CSV table of N, CA and C in Angstrom, one decimal:
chain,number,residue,atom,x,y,z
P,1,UNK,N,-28.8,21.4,-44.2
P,1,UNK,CA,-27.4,21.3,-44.2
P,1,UNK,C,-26.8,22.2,-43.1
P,2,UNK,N,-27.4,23.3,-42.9
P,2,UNK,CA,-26.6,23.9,-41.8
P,2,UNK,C,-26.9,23.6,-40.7
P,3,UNK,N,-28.2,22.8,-40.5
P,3,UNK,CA,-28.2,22.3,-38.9
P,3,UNK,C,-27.2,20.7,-38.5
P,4,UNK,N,-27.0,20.3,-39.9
P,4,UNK,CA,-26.2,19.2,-39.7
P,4,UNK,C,-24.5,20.3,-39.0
P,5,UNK,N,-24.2,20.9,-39.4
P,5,UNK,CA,-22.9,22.0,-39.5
P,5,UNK,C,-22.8,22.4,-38.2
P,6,UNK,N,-24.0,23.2,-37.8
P,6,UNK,CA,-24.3,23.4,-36.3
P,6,UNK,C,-24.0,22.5,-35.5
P,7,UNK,N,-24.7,21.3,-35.8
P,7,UNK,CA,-24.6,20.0,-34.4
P,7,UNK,C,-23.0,19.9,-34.7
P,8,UNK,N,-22.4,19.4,-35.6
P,8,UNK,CA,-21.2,19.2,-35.5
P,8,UNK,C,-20.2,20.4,-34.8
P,9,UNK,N,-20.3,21.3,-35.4
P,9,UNK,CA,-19.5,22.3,-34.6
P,9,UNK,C,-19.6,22.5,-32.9
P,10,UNK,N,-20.8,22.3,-32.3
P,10,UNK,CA,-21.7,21.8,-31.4
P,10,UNK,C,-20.7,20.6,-30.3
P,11,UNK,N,-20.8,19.6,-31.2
P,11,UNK,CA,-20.1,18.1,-30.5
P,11,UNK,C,-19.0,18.4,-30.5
P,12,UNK,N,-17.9,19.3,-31.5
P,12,UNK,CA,-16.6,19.4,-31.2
P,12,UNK,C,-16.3,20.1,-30.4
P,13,UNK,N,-17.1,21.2,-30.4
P,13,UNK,CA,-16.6,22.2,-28.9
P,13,UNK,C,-16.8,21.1,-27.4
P,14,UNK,N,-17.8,20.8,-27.6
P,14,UNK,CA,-18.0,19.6,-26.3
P,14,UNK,C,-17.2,18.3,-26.2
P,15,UNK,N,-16.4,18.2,-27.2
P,15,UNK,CA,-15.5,16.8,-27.4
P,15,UNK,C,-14.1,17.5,-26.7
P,16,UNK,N,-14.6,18.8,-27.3
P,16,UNK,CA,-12.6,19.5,-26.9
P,16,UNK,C,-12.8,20.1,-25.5
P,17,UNK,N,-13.8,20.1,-25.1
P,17,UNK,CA,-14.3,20.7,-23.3
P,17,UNK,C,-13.9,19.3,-22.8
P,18,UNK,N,-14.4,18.3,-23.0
P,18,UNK,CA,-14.6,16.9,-21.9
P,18,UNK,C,-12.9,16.5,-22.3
P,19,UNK,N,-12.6,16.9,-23.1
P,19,UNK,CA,-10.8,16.4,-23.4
P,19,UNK,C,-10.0,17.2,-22.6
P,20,UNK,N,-10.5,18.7,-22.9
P,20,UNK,CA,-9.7,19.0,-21.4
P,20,UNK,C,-9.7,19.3,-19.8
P,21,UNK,N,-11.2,18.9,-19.6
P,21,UNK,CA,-11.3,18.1,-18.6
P,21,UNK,C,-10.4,17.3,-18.1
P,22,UNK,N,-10.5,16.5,-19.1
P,22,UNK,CA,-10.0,15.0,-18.6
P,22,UNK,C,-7.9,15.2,-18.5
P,23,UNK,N,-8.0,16.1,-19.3
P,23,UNK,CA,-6.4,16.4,-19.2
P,23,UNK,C,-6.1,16.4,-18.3
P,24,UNK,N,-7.1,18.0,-17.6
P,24,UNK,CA,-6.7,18.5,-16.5
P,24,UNK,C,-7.3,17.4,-15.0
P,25,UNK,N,-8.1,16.8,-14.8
P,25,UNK,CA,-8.3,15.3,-14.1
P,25,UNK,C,-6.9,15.0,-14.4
P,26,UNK,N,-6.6,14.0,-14.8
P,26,UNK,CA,-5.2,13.2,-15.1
P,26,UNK,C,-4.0,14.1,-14.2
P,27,UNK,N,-3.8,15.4,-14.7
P,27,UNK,CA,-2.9,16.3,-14.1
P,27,UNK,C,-3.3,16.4,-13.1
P,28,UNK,N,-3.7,16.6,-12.0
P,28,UNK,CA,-4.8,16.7,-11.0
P,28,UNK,C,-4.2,15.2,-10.5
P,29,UNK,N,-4.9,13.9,-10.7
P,29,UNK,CA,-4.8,13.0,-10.3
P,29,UNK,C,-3.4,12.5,-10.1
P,30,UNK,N,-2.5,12.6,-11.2
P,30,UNK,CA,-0.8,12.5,-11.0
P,30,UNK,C,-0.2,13.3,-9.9
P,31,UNK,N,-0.6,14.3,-9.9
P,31,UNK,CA,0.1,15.3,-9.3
P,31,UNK,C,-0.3,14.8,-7.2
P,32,UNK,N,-1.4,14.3,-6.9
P,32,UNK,CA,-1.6,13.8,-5.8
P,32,UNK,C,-1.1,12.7,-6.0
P,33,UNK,N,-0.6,11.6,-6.6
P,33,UNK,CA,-0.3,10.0,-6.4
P,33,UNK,C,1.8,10.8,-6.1
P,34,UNK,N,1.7,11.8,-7.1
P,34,UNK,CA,2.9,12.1,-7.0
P,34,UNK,C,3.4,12.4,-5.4
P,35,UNK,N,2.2,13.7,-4.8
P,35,UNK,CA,2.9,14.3,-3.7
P,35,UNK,C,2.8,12.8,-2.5
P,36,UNK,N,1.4,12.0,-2.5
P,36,UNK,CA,1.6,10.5,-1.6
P,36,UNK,C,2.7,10.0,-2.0
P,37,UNK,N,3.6,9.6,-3.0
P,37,UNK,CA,4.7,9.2,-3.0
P,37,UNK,C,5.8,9.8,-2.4
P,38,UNK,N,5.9,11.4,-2.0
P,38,UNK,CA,6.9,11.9,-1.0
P,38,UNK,C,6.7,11.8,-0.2
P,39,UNK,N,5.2,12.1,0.2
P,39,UNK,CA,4.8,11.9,1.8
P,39,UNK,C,5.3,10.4,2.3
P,40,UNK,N,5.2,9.1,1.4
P,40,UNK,CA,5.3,7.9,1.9
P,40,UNK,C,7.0,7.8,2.0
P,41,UNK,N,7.8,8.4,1.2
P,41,UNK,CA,9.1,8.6,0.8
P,41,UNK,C,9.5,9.6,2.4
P,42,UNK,N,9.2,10.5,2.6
P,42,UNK,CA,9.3,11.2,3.8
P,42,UNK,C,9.5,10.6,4.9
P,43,UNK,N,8.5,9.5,5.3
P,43,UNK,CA,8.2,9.1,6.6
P,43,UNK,C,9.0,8.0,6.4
P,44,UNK,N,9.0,7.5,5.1
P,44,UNK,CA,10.4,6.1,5.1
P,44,UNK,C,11.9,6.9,6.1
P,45,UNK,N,12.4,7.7,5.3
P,45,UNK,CA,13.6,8.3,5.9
P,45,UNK,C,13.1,8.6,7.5
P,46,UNK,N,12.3,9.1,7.8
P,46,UNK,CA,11.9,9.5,9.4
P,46,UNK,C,12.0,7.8,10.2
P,47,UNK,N,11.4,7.4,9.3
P,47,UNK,CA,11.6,5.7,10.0
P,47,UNK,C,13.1,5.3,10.0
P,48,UNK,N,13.2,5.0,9.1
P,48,UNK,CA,15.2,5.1,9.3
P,48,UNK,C,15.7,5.8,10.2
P,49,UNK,N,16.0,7.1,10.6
P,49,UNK,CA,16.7,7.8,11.0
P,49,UNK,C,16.0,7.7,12.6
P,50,UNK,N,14.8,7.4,13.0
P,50,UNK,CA,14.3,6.9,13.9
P,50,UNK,C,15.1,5.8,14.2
P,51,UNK,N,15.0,4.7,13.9
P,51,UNK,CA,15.4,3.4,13.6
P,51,UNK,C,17.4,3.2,14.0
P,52,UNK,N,17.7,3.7,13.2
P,52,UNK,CA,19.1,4.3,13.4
P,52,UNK,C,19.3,4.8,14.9
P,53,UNK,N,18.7,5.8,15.4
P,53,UNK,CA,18.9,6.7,16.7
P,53,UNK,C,18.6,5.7,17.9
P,54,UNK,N,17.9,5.1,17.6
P,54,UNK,CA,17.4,3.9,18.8
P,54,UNK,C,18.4,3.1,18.8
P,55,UNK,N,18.6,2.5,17.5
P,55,UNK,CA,19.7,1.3,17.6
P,55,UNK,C,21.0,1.8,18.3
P,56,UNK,N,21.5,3.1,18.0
P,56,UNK,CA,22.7,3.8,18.5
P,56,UNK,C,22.4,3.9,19.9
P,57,UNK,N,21.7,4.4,20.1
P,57,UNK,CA,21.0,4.6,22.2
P,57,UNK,C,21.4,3.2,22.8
P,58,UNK,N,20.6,2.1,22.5
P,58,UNK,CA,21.1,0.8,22.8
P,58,UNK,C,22.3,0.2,22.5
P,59,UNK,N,22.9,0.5,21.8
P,59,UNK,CA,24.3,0.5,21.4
P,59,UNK,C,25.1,1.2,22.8
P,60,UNK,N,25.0,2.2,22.6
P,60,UNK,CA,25.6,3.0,24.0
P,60,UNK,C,25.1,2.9,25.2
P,61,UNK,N,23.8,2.1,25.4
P,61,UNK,CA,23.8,1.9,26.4
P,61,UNK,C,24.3,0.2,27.1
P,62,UNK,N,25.0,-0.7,25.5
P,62,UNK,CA,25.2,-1.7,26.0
P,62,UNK,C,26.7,-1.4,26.5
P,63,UNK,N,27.6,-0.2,25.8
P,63,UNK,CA,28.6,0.0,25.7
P,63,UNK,C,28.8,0.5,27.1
P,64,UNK,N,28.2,0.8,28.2
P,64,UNK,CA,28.1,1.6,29.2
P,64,UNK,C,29.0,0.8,30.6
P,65,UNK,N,30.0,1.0,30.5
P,65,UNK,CA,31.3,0.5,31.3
P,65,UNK,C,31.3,1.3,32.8
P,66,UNK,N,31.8,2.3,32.6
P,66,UNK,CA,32.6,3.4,33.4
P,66,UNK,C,31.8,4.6,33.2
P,67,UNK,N,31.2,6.0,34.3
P,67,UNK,CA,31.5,7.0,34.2
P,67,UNK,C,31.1,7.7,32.9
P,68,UNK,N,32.3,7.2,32.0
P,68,UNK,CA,32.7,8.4,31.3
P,68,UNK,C,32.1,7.7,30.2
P,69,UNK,N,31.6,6.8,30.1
P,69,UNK,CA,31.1,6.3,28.7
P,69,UNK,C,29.2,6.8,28.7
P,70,UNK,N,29.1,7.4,29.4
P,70,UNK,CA,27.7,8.2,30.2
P,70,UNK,C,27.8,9.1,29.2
P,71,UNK,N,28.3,9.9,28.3
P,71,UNK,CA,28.9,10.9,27.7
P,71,UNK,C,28.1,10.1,26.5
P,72,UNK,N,28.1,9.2,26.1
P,72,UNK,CA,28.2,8.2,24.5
P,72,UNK,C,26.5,8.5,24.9
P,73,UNK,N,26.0,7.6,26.1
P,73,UNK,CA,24.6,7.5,26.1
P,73,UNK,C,23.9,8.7,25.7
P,74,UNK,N,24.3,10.1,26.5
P,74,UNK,CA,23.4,10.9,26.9
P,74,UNK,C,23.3,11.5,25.2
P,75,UNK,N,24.4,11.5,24.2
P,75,UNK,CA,24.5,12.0,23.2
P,75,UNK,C,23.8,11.5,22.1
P,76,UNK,N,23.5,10.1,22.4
P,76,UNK,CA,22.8,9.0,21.3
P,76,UNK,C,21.3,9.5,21.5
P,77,UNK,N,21.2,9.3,23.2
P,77,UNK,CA,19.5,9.8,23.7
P,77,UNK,C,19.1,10.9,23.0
P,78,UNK,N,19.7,12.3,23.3
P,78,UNK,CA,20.2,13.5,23.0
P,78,UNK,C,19.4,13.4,21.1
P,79,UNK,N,20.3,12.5,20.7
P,79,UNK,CA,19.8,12.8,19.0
P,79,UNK,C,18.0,11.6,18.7
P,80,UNK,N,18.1,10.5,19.5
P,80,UNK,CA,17.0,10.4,19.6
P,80,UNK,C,15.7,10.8,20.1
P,81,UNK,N,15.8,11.9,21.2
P,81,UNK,CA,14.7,12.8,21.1
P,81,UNK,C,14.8,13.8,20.5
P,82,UNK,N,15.5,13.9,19.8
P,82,UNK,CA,15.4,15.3,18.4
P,82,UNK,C,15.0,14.9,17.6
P,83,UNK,N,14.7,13.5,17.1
P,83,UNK,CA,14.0,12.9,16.1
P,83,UNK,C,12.7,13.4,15.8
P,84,UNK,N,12.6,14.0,14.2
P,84,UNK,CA,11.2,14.3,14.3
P,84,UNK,C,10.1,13.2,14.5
P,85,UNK,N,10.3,11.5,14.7
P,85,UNK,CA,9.1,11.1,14.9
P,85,UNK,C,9.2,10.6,16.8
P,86,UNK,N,10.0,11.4,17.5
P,86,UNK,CA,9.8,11.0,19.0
P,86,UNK,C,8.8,11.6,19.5
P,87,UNK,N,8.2,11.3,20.2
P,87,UNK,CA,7.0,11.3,20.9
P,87,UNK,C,7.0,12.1,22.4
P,88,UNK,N,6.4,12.2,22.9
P,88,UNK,CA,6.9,12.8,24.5
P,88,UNK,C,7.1,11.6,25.3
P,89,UNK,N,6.4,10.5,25.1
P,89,UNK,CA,6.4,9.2,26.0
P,89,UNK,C,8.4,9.1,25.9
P,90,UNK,N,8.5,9.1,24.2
P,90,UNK,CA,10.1,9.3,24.2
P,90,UNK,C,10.8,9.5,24.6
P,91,UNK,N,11.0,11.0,24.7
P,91,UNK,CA,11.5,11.7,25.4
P,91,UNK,C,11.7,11.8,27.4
P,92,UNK,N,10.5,11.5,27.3
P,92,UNK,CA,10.4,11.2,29.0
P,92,UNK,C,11.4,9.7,29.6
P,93,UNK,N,11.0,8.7,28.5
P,93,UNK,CA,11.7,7.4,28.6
P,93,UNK,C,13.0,7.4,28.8
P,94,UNK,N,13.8,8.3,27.4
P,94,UNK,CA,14.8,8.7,27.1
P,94,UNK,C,15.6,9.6,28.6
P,95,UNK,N,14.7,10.5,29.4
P,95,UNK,CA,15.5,11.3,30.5
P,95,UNK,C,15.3,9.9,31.6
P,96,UNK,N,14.5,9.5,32.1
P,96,UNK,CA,14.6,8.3,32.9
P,96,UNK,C,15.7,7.4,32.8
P,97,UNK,N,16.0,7.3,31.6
P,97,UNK,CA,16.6,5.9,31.3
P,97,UNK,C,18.1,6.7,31.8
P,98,UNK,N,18.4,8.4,31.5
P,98,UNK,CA,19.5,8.7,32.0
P,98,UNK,C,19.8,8.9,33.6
P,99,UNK,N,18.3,9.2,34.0
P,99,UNK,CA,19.0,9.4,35.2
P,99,UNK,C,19.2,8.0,35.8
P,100,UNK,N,18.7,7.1,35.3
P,100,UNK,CA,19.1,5.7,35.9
P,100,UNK,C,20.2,5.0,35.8
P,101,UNK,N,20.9,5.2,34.7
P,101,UNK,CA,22.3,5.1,34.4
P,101,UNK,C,22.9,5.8,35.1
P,102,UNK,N,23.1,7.3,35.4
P,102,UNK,CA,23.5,7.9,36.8
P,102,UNK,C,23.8,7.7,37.8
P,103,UNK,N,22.2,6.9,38.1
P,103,UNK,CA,22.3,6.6,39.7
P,103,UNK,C,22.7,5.6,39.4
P,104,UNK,N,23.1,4.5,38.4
P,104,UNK,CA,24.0,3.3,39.0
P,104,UNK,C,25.6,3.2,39.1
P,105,UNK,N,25.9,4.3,38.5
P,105,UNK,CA,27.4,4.8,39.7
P,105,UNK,C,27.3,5.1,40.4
P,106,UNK,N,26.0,5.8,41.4
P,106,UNK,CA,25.8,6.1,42.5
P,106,UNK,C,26.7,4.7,43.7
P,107,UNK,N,26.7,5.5,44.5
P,107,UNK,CA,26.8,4.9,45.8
P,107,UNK,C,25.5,5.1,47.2
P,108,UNK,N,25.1,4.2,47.4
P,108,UNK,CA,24.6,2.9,46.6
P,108,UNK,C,24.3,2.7,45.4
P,109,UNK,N,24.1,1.8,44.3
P,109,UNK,CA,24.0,2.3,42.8
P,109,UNK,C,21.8,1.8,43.3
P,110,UNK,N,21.1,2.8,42.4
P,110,UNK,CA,20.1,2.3,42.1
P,110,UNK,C,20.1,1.7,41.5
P,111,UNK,N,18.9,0.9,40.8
P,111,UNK,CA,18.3,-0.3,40.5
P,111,UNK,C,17.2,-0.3,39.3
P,112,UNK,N,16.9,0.8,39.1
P,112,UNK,CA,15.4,1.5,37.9
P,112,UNK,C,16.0,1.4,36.5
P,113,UNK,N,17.0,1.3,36.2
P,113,UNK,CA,17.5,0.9,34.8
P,113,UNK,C,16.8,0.2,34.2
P,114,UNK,N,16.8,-1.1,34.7
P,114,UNK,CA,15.8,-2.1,34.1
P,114,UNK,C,14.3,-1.4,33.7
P,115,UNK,N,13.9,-1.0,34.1
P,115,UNK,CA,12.5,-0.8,33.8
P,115,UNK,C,12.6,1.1,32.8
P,116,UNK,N,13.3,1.6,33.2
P,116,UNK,CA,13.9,2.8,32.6
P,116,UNK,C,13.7,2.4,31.1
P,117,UNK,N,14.7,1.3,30.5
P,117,UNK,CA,15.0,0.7,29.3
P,117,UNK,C,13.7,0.3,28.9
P,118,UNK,N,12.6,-0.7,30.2
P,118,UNK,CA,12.1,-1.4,29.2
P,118,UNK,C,10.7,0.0,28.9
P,119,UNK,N,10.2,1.2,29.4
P,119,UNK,CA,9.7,2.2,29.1
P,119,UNK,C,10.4,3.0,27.2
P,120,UNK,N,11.3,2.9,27.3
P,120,UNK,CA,12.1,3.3,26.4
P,120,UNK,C,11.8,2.3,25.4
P,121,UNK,N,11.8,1.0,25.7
P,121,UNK,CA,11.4,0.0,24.0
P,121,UNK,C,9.7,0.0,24.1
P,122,UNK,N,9.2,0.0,25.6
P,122,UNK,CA,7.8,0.6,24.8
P,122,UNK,C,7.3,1.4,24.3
P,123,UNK,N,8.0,2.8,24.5
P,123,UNK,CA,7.6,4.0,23.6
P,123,UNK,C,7.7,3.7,22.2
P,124,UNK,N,8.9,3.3,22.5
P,124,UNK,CA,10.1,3.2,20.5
P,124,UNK,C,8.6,2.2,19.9
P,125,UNK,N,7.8,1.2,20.4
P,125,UNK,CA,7.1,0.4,19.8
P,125,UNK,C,5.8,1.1,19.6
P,126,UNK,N,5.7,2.0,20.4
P,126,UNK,CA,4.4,3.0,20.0
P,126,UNK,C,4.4,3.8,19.0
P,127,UNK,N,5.9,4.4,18.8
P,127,UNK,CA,6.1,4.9,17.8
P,127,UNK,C,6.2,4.4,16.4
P,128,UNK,N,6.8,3.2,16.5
P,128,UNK,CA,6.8,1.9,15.4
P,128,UNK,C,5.6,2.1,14.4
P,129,UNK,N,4.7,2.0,16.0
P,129,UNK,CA,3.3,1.0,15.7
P,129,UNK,C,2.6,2.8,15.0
P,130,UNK,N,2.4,3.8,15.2
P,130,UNK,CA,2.1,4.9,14.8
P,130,UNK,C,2.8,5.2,13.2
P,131,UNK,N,3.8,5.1,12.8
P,131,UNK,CA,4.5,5.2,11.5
P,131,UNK,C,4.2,4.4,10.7
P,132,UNK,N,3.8,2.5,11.3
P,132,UNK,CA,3.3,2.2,10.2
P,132,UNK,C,1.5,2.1,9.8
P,133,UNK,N,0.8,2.4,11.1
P,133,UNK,CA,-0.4,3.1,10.8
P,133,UNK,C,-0.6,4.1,9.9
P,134,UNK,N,0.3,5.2,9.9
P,134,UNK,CA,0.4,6.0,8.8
P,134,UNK,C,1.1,5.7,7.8
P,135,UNK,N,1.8,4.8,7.8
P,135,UNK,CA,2.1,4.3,6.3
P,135,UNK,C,1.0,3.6,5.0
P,136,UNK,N,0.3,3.1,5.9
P,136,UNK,CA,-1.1,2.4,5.3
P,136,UNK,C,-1.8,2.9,5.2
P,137,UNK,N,-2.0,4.5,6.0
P,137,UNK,CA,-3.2,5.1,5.4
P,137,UNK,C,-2.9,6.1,4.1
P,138,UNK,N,-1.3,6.3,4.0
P,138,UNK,CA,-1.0,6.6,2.8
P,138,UNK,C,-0.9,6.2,1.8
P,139,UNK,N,-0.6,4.9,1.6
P,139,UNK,CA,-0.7,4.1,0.6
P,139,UNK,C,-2.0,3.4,0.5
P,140,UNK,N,-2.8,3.9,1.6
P,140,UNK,CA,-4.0,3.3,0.8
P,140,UNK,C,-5.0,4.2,0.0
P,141,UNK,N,-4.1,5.6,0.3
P,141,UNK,CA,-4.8,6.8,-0.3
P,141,UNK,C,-4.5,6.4,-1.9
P,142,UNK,N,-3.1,6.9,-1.8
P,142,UNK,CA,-2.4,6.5,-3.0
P,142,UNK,C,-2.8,5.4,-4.0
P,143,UNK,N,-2.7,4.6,-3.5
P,143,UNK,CA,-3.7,3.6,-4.8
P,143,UNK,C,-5.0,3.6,-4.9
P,144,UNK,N,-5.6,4.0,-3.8
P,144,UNK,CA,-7.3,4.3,-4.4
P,144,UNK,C,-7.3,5.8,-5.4
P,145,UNK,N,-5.9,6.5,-5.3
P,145,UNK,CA,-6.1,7.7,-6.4
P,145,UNK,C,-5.7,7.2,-7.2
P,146,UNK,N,-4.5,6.1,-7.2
P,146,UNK,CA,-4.7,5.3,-8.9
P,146,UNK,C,-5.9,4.8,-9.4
P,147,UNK,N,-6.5,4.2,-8.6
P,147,UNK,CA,-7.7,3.5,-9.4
P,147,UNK,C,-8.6,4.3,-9.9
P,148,UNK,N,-8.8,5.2,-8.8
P,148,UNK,CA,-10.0,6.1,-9.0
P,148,UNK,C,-9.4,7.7,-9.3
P,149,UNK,N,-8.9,8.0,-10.2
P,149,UNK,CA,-8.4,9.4,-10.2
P,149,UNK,C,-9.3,10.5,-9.8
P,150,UNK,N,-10.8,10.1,-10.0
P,150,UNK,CA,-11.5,11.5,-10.2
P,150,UNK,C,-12.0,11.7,-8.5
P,151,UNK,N,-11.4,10.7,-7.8
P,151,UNK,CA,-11.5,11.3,-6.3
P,151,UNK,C,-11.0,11.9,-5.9
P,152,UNK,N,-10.9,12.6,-4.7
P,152,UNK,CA,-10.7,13.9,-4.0
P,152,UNK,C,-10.0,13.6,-3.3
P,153,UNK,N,-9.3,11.9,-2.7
P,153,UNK,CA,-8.2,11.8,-1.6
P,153,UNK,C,-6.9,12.1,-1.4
P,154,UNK,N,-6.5,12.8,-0.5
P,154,UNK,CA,-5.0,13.7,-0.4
P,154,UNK,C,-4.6,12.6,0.6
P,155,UNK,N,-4.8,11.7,1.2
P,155,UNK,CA,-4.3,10.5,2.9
P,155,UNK,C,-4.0,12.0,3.8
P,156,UNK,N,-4.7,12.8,3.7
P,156,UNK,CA,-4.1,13.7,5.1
P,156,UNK,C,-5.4,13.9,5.8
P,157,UNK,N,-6.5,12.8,5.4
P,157,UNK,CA,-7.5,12.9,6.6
P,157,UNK,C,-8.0,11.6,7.4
């Protein structure tokens, strides 16, 4: 009778070890699907506010009349390379594209605008194309830590 007592006292201590294991797994596991959900929530708003800053740039740069409406551009550019997801290609596009506008109040007006602009929508699409690469490898972290909790994936490799 007492070895029957022993084994049991035995399996409960081991039932209540693997229970809080598994607690602490679970907590562990939530707590990463939780922080992928900011991270993916994060880069949503960076995409917006990306997204937003470009459209404004193009906006002022269709608005670009006179002179003085140079002021609208350089200030829209201005907050689109302060964007945390601009790039340097960005940023370079973004100074080009002003001095091109510049020079076409010049006398003689240059002519590089065109291609200024179209550097400036291919960066913006590099960038695009980078945010939603990393969007997919976040969410693909994220649901494989649903499935699989007892993995070790954070999407930050």
């Amino acid at each position: 009778m007492d070895v029957v007592a022993l084994v049991g006292v035995l399996l409960s201590f081991a039932a209540a070890g693997l229970a809080a294991w598994q607690a602490r797994q679970a907590r562990q596991s939530a707590w990463q699907v939780a922080s992928l959900n900011h991270q993916i929530a994060a880069l949503d708003r960076e995409t917006d506010q990306f997204r937003d800053d470009l459209r404004n740039a193009f906006t002022a740069l269709g608005a670009l009349r006179t002179e003085g409406d140079m002021v609208a551009l350089v200030a829209s550019l201005s907050l689109l390379q302060s964007s945390p997801r601009a790039t340097a290609g960005v940023v370079k596009a973004g100074e080009e594209l002003v001095a091109a506008m510049s020079g076409a109040f010049a006398s003689p007006p240059k002519s590089t605008s065109k291609s200024a602009t179209v550097s400036l929508q291919a960066e913006a699409r590099k960038v695009f194309k980078s945010i939603a690469e990393e969007k997919a490898r976040l969410v693909t972290a994220r649901d494989l830590q649903r499935r699989w909790p007892w993995s070790r994936s954070t999407g930050n490799g």
